[in-house]
Amino acid sequence: MQTILYEKQRQIAKIYLNRPEKRNAINRAMIADISEAFSLAAADTDVDLVILAGAGEKAFSAGFDLKEYEQFGRLDVEQARCLVMEEAEFIHQIAFFPKPVIAQVHGYCIGGGVWIALACDLIVASAEATFGQPESLLGDSPEFLLEMWKMPYNKMNEWLFTGKFYTAQEMVQMGVINQIASFAGLPQATLGLAEQVLKVERGTMRYLKFTISRCYELCRKLDCMNLSQEFFIQNTLYHQSIPQK
C-alpha cells in the first residue's frame, strides 16, 4: 500500500491518504490501497472503529487526480462505466462499512475528497478546513450525490449549482460536521470522539450500524448513488461529443 499509511492504536485503525505532495489527490493506486485497508480493518476482530485522515498539512484530499484521468483520453460508454464503477466500489465500501468510520479533515477537502468524508459516519474538521464541490463549474454532474443525505436541500442545491466553497464553521451550522478543532488539536479531538463511540458495546454498535444502513436503504440511498453515477457517465460522454473550440 504505497499511497496510504495504515496503523492500529488499540481498537482503532487509522488510514492516512498519503500523497501530500499532490494534496492527497486520489488516483487509481490510492483507490486500490484504500479498499485494501478497509478490507483489513473489516477482517480484524480487534478493530472496532476506523479514522480516515490525510497526511501532510495542506489537505485532507484535493479530489480525484485529474492529470491521471486526462491520460485516458476519449472514453466510450463501457470505458466510462468501468472507470466510474471502480471509484464507486471504494466509496460504497466506506459508506456501508460495518464499523464506525470518522473522517479527520484538515485543509482542502474538495471533489472526491468530499465524497470520502461524507461517506464516513462522523466528521471532525480543523477550523481552517475548506469544503468544495466545484465540478459543476467544470461541466461535471455529481458522481455519488451523498450530499442529499448529509446537507439541507437548499444548501445542497446552492453547493452543487454554484460550486461555492464552505468553511468548517458553515458546515457545522448545516450539521454536516460534528466537531471543529484547531489544526494542532485535530488528532486529539478526533481520538476523543472515537473514544466516546467505543464506549458503546461492540455487538450493540454492529447492530446500530446495520440498522442505520438499512433504514437509509429504505430511503433508497444506494439507488440514488447508482443513478447519480449513471448521469455522471452520460454527462461525461455528452461533453466529449461537443466539438472543441
GROMACS .gro file of C-alpha atoms in nm:
model
  245
    1MET     CA    1   0.000   0.000   0.000
    2GLN     CA    2   0.216   0.283  -0.135
    3THR     CA    3  -0.035   0.569  -0.135
    4ILE     CA    4  -0.172   0.533   0.219
    5LEU     CA    5  -0.048   0.472   0.572
    6TYR     CA    6  -0.219   0.215   0.793
    7GLU     CA    7  -0.169   0.184   1.165
    8LYS     CA    8  -0.352   0.045   1.468
    9GLN     CA    9  -0.399   0.201   1.808
   10ARG     CA   10  -0.580  -0.044   2.034
   11GLN     CA   11  -0.931  -0.081   1.885
   12ILE     CA   12  -0.879   0.189   1.624
   13ALA     CA   13  -0.742   0.154   1.272
   14LYS     CA   14  -0.603   0.476   1.126
   15ILE     CA   15  -0.589   0.516   0.749
   16TYR     CA   16  -0.400   0.817   0.610
   17LEU     CA   17  -0.426   0.928   0.247
   18ASN     CA   18  -0.056   0.967   0.177
   19ARG     CA   19   0.017   1.176  -0.130
   20PRO     CA   20   0.089   1.506   0.047
   21GLU     CA   21   0.293   1.638  -0.246
   22LYS     CA   22  -0.029   1.611  -0.456
   23ARG     CA   23  -0.255   1.733  -0.173
   24ASN     CA   24  -0.364   1.370  -0.136
   25ALA     CA   25  -0.527   1.363  -0.479
   26ILE     CA   26  -0.699   1.029  -0.536
   27ASN     CA   27  -0.557   0.817  -0.816
   28ARG     CA   28  -0.634   0.457  -0.909
   29ALA     CA   29  -0.349   0.324  -0.695
   30MET     CA   30  -0.492   0.506  -0.391
   31ILE     CA   31  -0.840   0.369  -0.461
   32ALA     CA   32  -0.696   0.015  -0.456
   33ASP     CA   33  -0.495   0.087  -0.139
   34ILE     CA   34  -0.792   0.240   0.048
   35SER     CA   35  -1.004  -0.060  -0.047
   36GLU     CA   36  -0.735  -0.299   0.079
   37ALA     CA   37  -0.700  -0.105   0.405
   38PHE     CA   38  -1.074  -0.114   0.473
   39SER     CA   39  -1.078  -0.486   0.397
   40LEU     CA   40  -0.802  -0.534   0.656
   41ALA     CA   41  -0.994  -0.329   0.913
   42ALA     CA   42  -1.315  -0.520   0.843
   43ALA     CA   43  -1.145  -0.858   0.890
   44ASP     CA   44  -0.952  -0.757   1.204
   45THR     CA   45  -1.161  -0.861   1.503
   46ASP     CA   46  -0.959  -0.627   1.728
   47VAL     CA   47  -1.061  -0.321   1.525
   48ASP     CA   48  -1.390  -0.159   1.625
   49LEU     CA   49  -1.353   0.183   1.459
   50VAL     CA   50  -1.168   0.346   1.168
   51ILE     CA   51  -1.029   0.701   1.147
   52LEU     CA   52  -0.968   0.826   0.793
   53ALA     CA   53  -0.730   1.123   0.763
   54GLY     CA   54  -0.498   1.299   0.519
   55ALA     CA   55  -0.120   1.318   0.552
   56GLY     CA   56   0.064   1.648   0.534
   57GLU     CA   57  -0.052   1.997   0.630
   58LYS     CA   58  -0.233   2.125   0.319
   59ALA     CA   59  -0.525   1.894   0.252
   60PHE     CA   60  -0.741   1.603   0.353
   61SER     CA   61  -0.781   1.548  -0.021
   62ALA     CA   62  -0.799   1.777  -0.324
   63GLY     CA   63  -1.019   1.522  -0.505
   64PHE     CA   64  -0.958   1.285  -0.790
   65ASP     CA   65  -0.625   1.319  -0.971
   66LEU     CA   66  -0.740   1.493  -1.289
   67LYS     CA   67  -0.399   1.461  -1.456
   68GLU     CA   68  -0.426   1.083  -1.435
   69TYR     CA   69  -0.779   1.087  -1.577
   70GLU     CA   70  -0.672   1.310  -1.866
   71GLN     CA   71  -0.442   1.029  -1.977
   72PHE     CA   72  -0.743   0.808  -2.052
   73GLY     CA   73  -0.847   1.038  -2.334
   74ARG     CA   74  -1.183   0.999  -2.505
   75LEU     CA   75  -1.397   0.727  -2.344
   76ASP     CA   76  -1.676   0.513  -2.484
   77VAL     CA   77  -1.978   0.413  -2.272
   78GLU     CA   78  -1.828   0.092  -2.133
   79GLN     CA   79  -1.491   0.250  -2.056
   80ALA     CA   80  -1.662   0.536  -1.872
   81ARG     CA   81  -1.883   0.296  -1.679
   82CYS     CA   82  -1.590   0.073  -1.576
   83LEU     CA   83  -1.394   0.376  -1.455
   84VAL     CA   84  -1.685   0.513  -1.251
   85MET     CA   85  -1.770   0.173  -1.102
   86GLU     CA   86  -1.411   0.135  -0.987
   87GLU     CA   87  -1.449   0.460  -0.795
   88ALA     CA   88  -1.797   0.367  -0.675
   89GLU     CA   89  -1.686   0.039  -0.519
   90PHE     CA   90  -1.448   0.207  -0.276
   91ILE     CA   91  -1.697   0.485  -0.191
   92HIS     CA   92  -1.959   0.217  -0.121
   93GLN     CA   93  -1.706   0.029   0.091
   94ILE     CA   94  -1.670   0.333   0.317
   95ALA     CA   95  -2.038   0.431   0.315
   96PHE     CA   96  -2.158   0.082   0.407
   97PHE     CA   97  -1.865  -0.024   0.624
   98PRO     CA   98  -1.984  -0.242   0.917
   99LYS     CA   99  -1.785  -0.046   1.177
  100PRO     CA  100  -1.796   0.329   1.259
  101VAL     CA  101  -1.576   0.549   1.042
  102ILE     CA  102  -1.466   0.901   1.144
  103ALA     CA  103  -1.321   1.145   0.890
  104GLN     CA  104  -1.046   1.367   1.032
  105VAL     CA  105  -1.044   1.660   0.790
  106HIS     CA  106  -0.796   1.945   0.759
  107GLY     CA  107  -0.708   2.192   0.486
  108TYR     CA  108  -0.871   2.138   0.148
  109CYS     CA  109  -1.149   1.882   0.115
  110ILE     CA  110  -1.261   1.904  -0.246
  111GLY     CA  111  -1.440   1.694  -0.506
  112GLY     CA  112  -1.376   1.326  -0.446
  113GLY     CA  113  -1.229   1.416  -0.107
  114VAL     CA  114  -1.571   1.550  -0.007
  115TRP     CA  115  -1.737   1.223  -0.108
  116ILE     CA  116  -1.490   1.025   0.101
  117ALA     CA  117  -1.563   1.248   0.403
  118LEU     CA  118  -1.940   1.236   0.350
  119ALA     CA  119  -1.927   0.858   0.320
  120CYS     CA  120  -1.796   0.844   0.678
  121ASP     CA  121  -2.029   0.827   0.978
  122LEU     CA  122  -1.881   1.126   1.162
  123ILE     CA  123  -1.660   1.421   1.064
  124VAL     CA  124  -1.418   1.619   1.280
  125ALA     CA  125  -1.256   1.913   1.100
  126SER     CA  126  -0.992   2.172   1.172
  127ALA     CA  127  -1.111   2.531   1.190
  128GLU     CA  128  -0.935   2.630   0.866
  129ALA     CA  129  -1.072   2.337   0.663
  130THR     CA  130  -1.237   2.430   0.334
  131PHE     CA  131  -1.502   2.219   0.161
  132GLY     CA  132  -1.598   2.247  -0.204
  133GLN     CA  133  -1.762   2.064  -0.491
  134PRO     CA  134  -1.664   2.277  -0.794
  135GLU     CA  135  -1.722   2.001  -1.052
  136SER     CA  136  -2.032   2.174  -1.191
  137LEU     CA  137  -1.813   2.467  -1.295
  138LEU     CA  138  -1.605   2.218  -1.495
  139GLY     CA  139  -1.912   2.071  -1.666
  140ASP     CA  140  -1.947   1.763  -1.444
  141SER     CA  141  -2.254   1.636  -1.260
  142PRO     CA  142  -2.240   1.473  -0.912
  143GLU     CA  143  -2.091   1.128  -0.925
  144PHE     CA  144  -2.230   0.994  -0.596
  145LEU     CA  145  -2.465   1.263  -0.459
  146LEU     CA  146  -2.401   1.175  -0.096
  147GLU     CA  147  -2.477   1.541  -0.026
  148MET     CA  148  -2.850   1.477  -0.016
  149TRP     CA  149  -2.805   1.252   0.289
  150LYS     CA  150  -2.582   1.498   0.472
  151MET     CA  151  -2.692   1.851   0.376
  152PRO     CA  152  -3.016   2.052   0.390
  153TYR     CA  153  -3.190   2.051   0.050
  154ASN     CA  154  -3.149   2.421  -0.034
  155LYS     CA  155  -2.786   2.424   0.080
  156MET     CA  156  -2.716   2.116  -0.131
  157ASN     CA  157  -2.862   2.296  -0.434
  158GLU     CA  158  -2.651   2.604  -0.363
  159TRP     CA  159  -2.343   2.385  -0.316
  160LEU     CA  160  -2.392   2.200  -0.645
  161PHE     CA  161  -2.539   2.477  -0.861
  162THR     CA  162  -2.278   2.741  -0.774
  163GLY     CA  163  -1.963   2.545  -0.692
  164LYS     CA  164  -1.940   2.754  -0.376
  165PHE     CA  165  -1.682   2.666  -0.110
  166TYR     CA  166  -1.786   2.640   0.255
  167THR     CA  167  -1.586   2.692   0.571
  168ALA     CA  168  -1.577   2.438   0.853
  169GLN     CA  169  -1.795   2.672   1.058
  170GLU     CA  170  -2.062   2.680   0.786
  171MET     CA  171  -2.054   2.302   0.760
  172VAL     CA  172  -2.106   2.272   1.136
  173GLN     CA  173  -2.406   2.504   1.116
  174MET     CA  174  -2.555   2.277   0.847
  175GLY     CA  175  -2.499   1.972   1.064
  176VAL     CA  176  -2.253   1.815   0.819
  177ILE     CA  177  -1.956   1.831   1.058
  178ASN     CA  178  -1.977   1.703   1.414
  179GLN     CA  179  -1.690   1.897   1.570
  180ILE     CA  180  -1.429   2.164   1.495
  181ALA     CA  181  -1.082   2.174   1.647
  182SER     CA  182  -0.761   2.367   1.592
  183PHE     CA  183  -0.520   2.215   1.341
  184ALA     CA  184  -0.285   2.117   1.624
  185GLY     CA  185  -0.568   1.973   1.831
  186LEU     CA  186  -0.744   1.789   1.547
  187PRO     CA  187  -0.594   1.440   1.606
  188GLN     CA  188  -0.674   1.456   1.978
  189ALA     CA  189  -1.028   1.582   1.914
  190THR     CA  190  -1.088   1.301   1.667
  191LEU     CA  191  -0.948   1.047   1.909
  192GLY     CA  192  -1.170   1.188   2.183
  193LEU     CA  193  -1.482   1.138   1.969
  194ALA     CA  194  -1.362   0.788   1.881
  195GLU     CA  195  -1.324   0.704   2.249
  196GLN     CA  196  -1.682   0.819   2.311
  197VAL     CA  197  -1.807   0.593   2.031
  198LEU     CA  198  -1.606   0.300   2.164
  199LYS     CA  199  -1.793   0.318   2.494
  200VAL     CA  200  -2.082   0.152   2.315
  201GLU     CA  201  -2.058  -0.225   2.345
  202ARG     CA  202  -1.920  -0.391   2.030
  203GLY     CA  203  -2.224  -0.600   1.948
  204THR     CA  204  -2.460  -0.309   2.003
  205MET     CA  205  -2.252  -0.091   1.773
  206ARG     CA  206  -2.268  -0.355   1.500
  207TYR     CA  207  -2.648  -0.359   1.528
  208LEU     CA  208  -2.658   0.021   1.523
  209LYS     CA  209  -2.451   0.038   1.205
  210PHE     CA  210  -2.660  -0.231   1.040
  211THR     CA  211  -2.988  -0.069   1.142
  212ILE     CA  212  -2.887   0.279   1.030
  213SER     CA  213  -2.763   0.148   0.694
  214ARG     CA  214  -3.083  -0.047   0.634
  215CYS     CA  215  -3.303   0.246   0.734
  216TYR     CA  216  -3.123   0.464   0.484
  217GLU     CA  217  -3.175   0.193   0.225
  218LEU     CA  218  -3.550   0.225   0.282
  219CYS     CA  219  -3.495   0.579   0.154
  220ARG     CA  220  -3.316   0.423  -0.145
  221LYS     CA  221  -2.972   0.569  -0.074
  222LEU     CA  222  -2.793   0.313  -0.290
  223ASP     CA  223  -3.037   0.364  -0.578
  224CYS     CA  224  -2.971   0.738  -0.555
  225MET     CA  225  -2.595   0.684  -0.566
  226ASN     CA  226  -2.626   0.446  -0.863
  227LEU     CA  227  -2.849   0.690  -1.053
  228SER     CA  228  -2.611   0.982  -0.997
  229GLN     CA  229  -2.323   0.766  -1.122
  230GLU     CA  230  -2.513   0.686  -1.443
  231PHE     CA  231  -2.595   1.054  -1.504
  232PHE     CA  232  -2.228   1.138  -1.443
  233ILE     CA  233  -2.131   0.888  -1.714
  234GLN     CA  234  -2.385   1.029  -1.958
  235ASN     CA  235  -2.275   1.386  -1.883
  236THR     CA  236  -1.911   1.289  -1.942
  237LEU     CA  237  -1.997   1.136  -2.278
  238TYR     CA  238  -2.209   1.440  -2.367
  239HIS     CA  239  -1.920   1.678  -2.308
  240GLN     CA  240  -1.690   1.454  -2.512
  241SER     CA  241  -1.930   1.488  -2.804
  242ILE     CA  242  -1.915   1.869  -2.806
  243PRO     CA  243  -1.665   1.993  -3.066
  244GLN     CA  244  -1.359   2.151  -2.910
  245LYS     CA  245  -1.312   2.521  -2.984
   0.00000   0.00000   0.00000
